[in-house]
Amino acid sequence: MKSIAALQAVVTATPFDGEPSDAELDAIEREMPLILAEVELLDAEIRTLDRPAAKLDERRIRRARHRVVAARRDLTNRADVVRMGGVA
């Protein structure tokens, strides 16, 4: 039977302080338009859970879906620019 004591030291070498790193905060900031669009879509869908969807609700959901798609497109396009070194 192998001992895993040697592996534990590597796993627990850096204590987790519970706070996001600067890189994680930057990633969240870049994704914020997509996050907000998804929250708006979720809100529009939640409104229709307890009653039949009216024309206005259908329009609200459709617009929210379009915003999510546009935010995903913009985020993907920005990721391609960053990956290419900022050269467009």
PDB file of C-alpha atoms in Angstrom:
ATOM      1  CA  MET A   1       0.000   0.000   0.000  1.00  0.00           C
ATOM      2  CA  LYS A   2       1.387   3.419  -0.946  1.00  0.00           C
ATOM      3  CA  SER A   3       1.424   6.295   1.480  1.00  0.00           C
ATOM      4  CA  ILE A   4       0.027   9.612   0.291  1.00  0.00           C
ATOM      5  CA  ALA A   5       1.688  11.693   3.000  1.00  0.00           C
ATOM      6  CA  ALA A   6       4.238  13.066   0.548  1.00  0.00           C
ATOM      7  CA  LEU A   7       1.471  14.190  -1.795  1.00  0.00           C
ATOM      8  CA  GLN A   8      -0.453  15.958   0.952  1.00  0.00           C
ATOM      9  CA  ALA A   9       2.351  18.422   1.551  1.00  0.00           C
ATOM     10  CA  VAL A  10       2.166  19.550  -2.068  1.00  0.00           C
ATOM     11  CA  VAL A  11      -1.618  19.899  -1.981  1.00  0.00           C
ATOM     12  CA  THR A  12      -1.734  21.872   1.256  1.00  0.00           C
ATOM     13  CA  ALA A  13       1.464  23.883   0.745  1.00  0.00           C
ATOM     14  CA  THR A  14      -0.380  27.120  -0.088  1.00  0.00           C
ATOM     15  CA  PRO A  15      -3.240  27.942   2.259  1.00  0.00           C
ATOM     16  CA  PHE A  16      -6.434  29.222   0.678  1.00  0.00           C
ATOM     17  CA  ASP A  17      -7.324  32.658   2.024  1.00  0.00           C
ATOM     18  CA  GLY A  18     -10.862  32.646   0.569  1.00  0.00           C
ATOM     19  CA  GLU A  19     -10.421  35.758  -1.558  1.00  0.00           C
ATOM     20  CA  PRO A  20     -10.337  35.829  -5.371  1.00  0.00           C
ATOM     21  CA  SER A  21      -7.066  36.736  -6.999  1.00  0.00           C
ATOM     22  CA  ASP A  22      -6.602  39.827  -9.150  1.00  0.00           C
ATOM     23  CA  ALA A  23      -6.732  37.669 -12.282  1.00  0.00           C
ATOM     24  CA  GLU A  24     -10.046  36.156 -11.194  1.00  0.00           C
ATOM     25  CA  LEU A  25     -11.483  39.602 -10.468  1.00  0.00           C
ATOM     26  CA  ASP A  26     -10.360  40.802 -13.912  1.00  0.00           C
ATOM     27  CA  ALA A  27     -12.046  37.793 -15.535  1.00  0.00           C
ATOM     28  CA  ILE A  28     -15.272  38.531 -13.666  1.00  0.00           C
ATOM     29  CA  GLU A  29     -15.091  42.169 -14.757  1.00  0.00           C
ATOM     30  CA  ARG A  30     -14.648  41.125 -18.410  1.00  0.00           C
ATOM     31  CA  GLU A  31     -17.608  38.745 -18.173  1.00  0.00           C
ATOM     32  CA  MET A  32     -19.900  41.169 -16.310  1.00  0.00           C
ATOM     33  CA  PRO A  33     -21.963  42.218 -19.389  1.00  0.00           C
ATOM     34  CA  LEU A  34     -22.712  38.544 -20.088  1.00  0.00           C
ATOM     35  CA  ILE A  35     -23.540  37.891 -16.438  1.00  0.00           C
ATOM     36  CA  LEU A  36     -25.956  40.829 -16.342  1.00  0.00           C
ATOM     37  CA  ALA A  37     -27.608  39.738 -19.605  1.00  0.00           C
ATOM     38  CA  GLU A  38     -28.076  36.215 -18.247  1.00  0.00           C
ATOM     39  CA  VAL A  39     -29.583  37.596 -15.028  1.00  0.00           C
ATOM     40  CA  GLU A  40     -31.992  39.708 -17.080  1.00  0.00           C
ATOM     41  CA  LEU A  41     -33.014  36.617 -19.082  1.00  0.00           C
ATOM     42  CA  LEU A  42     -33.520  34.644 -15.896  1.00  0.00           C
ATOM     43  CA  ASP A  43     -35.677  37.427 -14.437  1.00  0.00           C
ATOM     44  CA  ALA A  44     -37.811  37.484 -17.573  1.00  0.00           C
ATOM     45  CA  GLU A  45     -38.261  33.716 -17.450  1.00  0.00           C
ATOM     46  CA  ILE A  46     -39.083  33.755 -13.730  1.00  0.00           C
ATOM     47  CA  ARG A  47     -41.910  36.218 -14.363  1.00  0.00           C
ATOM     48  CA  THR A  48     -43.661  33.644 -16.519  1.00  0.00           C
ATOM     49  CA  LEU A  49     -43.406  30.715 -14.086  1.00  0.00           C
ATOM     50  CA  ASP A  50     -46.682  31.267 -12.250  1.00  0.00           C
ATOM     51  CA  ARG A  51     -48.829  32.567 -15.107  1.00  0.00           C
ATOM     52  CA  PRO A  52     -49.168  32.125 -18.854  1.00  0.00           C
ATOM     53  CA  ALA A  53     -46.764  34.215 -20.896  1.00  0.00           C
ATOM     54  CA  ALA A  54     -48.364  37.286 -22.441  1.00  0.00           C
ATOM     55  CA  LYS A  55     -47.137  38.914 -25.653  1.00  0.00           C
ATOM     56  CA  LEU A  56     -45.123  41.400 -23.614  1.00  0.00           C
ATOM     57  CA  ASP A  57     -43.480  38.567 -21.654  1.00  0.00           C
ATOM     58  CA  GLU A  58     -42.592  36.716 -24.849  1.00  0.00           C
ATOM     59  CA  ARG A  59     -41.065  39.885 -26.274  1.00  0.00           C
ATOM     60  CA  ARG A  60     -39.129  40.518 -23.052  1.00  0.00           C
ATOM     61  CA  ILE A  61     -37.711  36.974 -23.090  1.00  0.00           C
ATOM     62  CA  ARG A  62     -36.832  37.186 -26.780  1.00  0.00           C
ATOM     63  CA  ARG A  63     -34.991  40.493 -26.280  1.00  0.00           C
ATOM     64  CA  ALA A  64     -33.183  39.132 -23.240  1.00  0.00           C
ATOM     65  CA  ARG A  65     -32.054  36.086 -25.249  1.00  0.00           C
ATOM     66  CA  HIS A  66     -30.745  38.380 -27.973  1.00  0.00           C
ATOM     67  CA  ARG A  67     -28.803  40.366 -25.371  1.00  0.00           C
ATOM     68  CA  VAL A  68     -27.242  37.159 -24.020  1.00  0.00           C
ATOM     69  CA  VAL A  69     -26.201  36.074 -27.506  1.00  0.00           C
ATOM     70  CA  ALA A  70     -24.760  39.524 -28.244  1.00  0.00           C
ATOM     71  CA  ALA A  71     -22.857  39.578 -24.945  1.00  0.00           C
ATOM     72  CA  ARG A  72     -21.440  36.100 -25.632  1.00  0.00           C
ATOM     73  CA  ARG A  73     -20.407  37.203 -29.116  1.00  0.00           C
ATOM     74  CA  ASP A  74     -18.698  40.322 -27.774  1.00  0.00           C
ATOM     75  CA  LEU A  75     -16.920  38.349 -25.058  1.00  0.00           C
ATOM     76  CA  THR A  76     -15.708  35.791 -27.595  1.00  0.00           C
ATOM     77  CA  ASN A  77     -14.502  38.493 -29.963  1.00  0.00           C
ATOM     78  CA  ARG A  78     -12.610  40.221 -27.146  1.00  0.00           C
ATOM     79  CA  ALA A  79     -11.028  36.903 -26.148  1.00  0.00           C
ATOM     80  CA  ASP A  80      -9.782  36.442 -29.721  1.00  0.00           C
ATOM     81  CA  VAL A  81      -8.231  39.917 -29.699  1.00  0.00           C
ATOM     82  CA  VAL A  82      -6.502  39.232 -26.370  1.00  0.00           C
ATOM     83  CA  ARG A  83      -5.292  35.834 -27.589  1.00  0.00           C
ATOM     84  CA  MET A  84      -3.799  37.429 -30.711  1.00  0.00           C
ATOM     85  CA  GLY A  85      -1.830  39.847 -28.550  1.00  0.00           C
ATOM     86  CA  GLY A  86      -4.122  42.816 -28.984  1.00  0.00           C
ATOM     87  CA  VAL A  87      -3.537  43.081 -32.715  1.00  0.00           C
ATOM     88  CA  ALA A  88      -6.807  43.433 -34.584  1.00  0.00           C
TER      89      ALA A  88
END
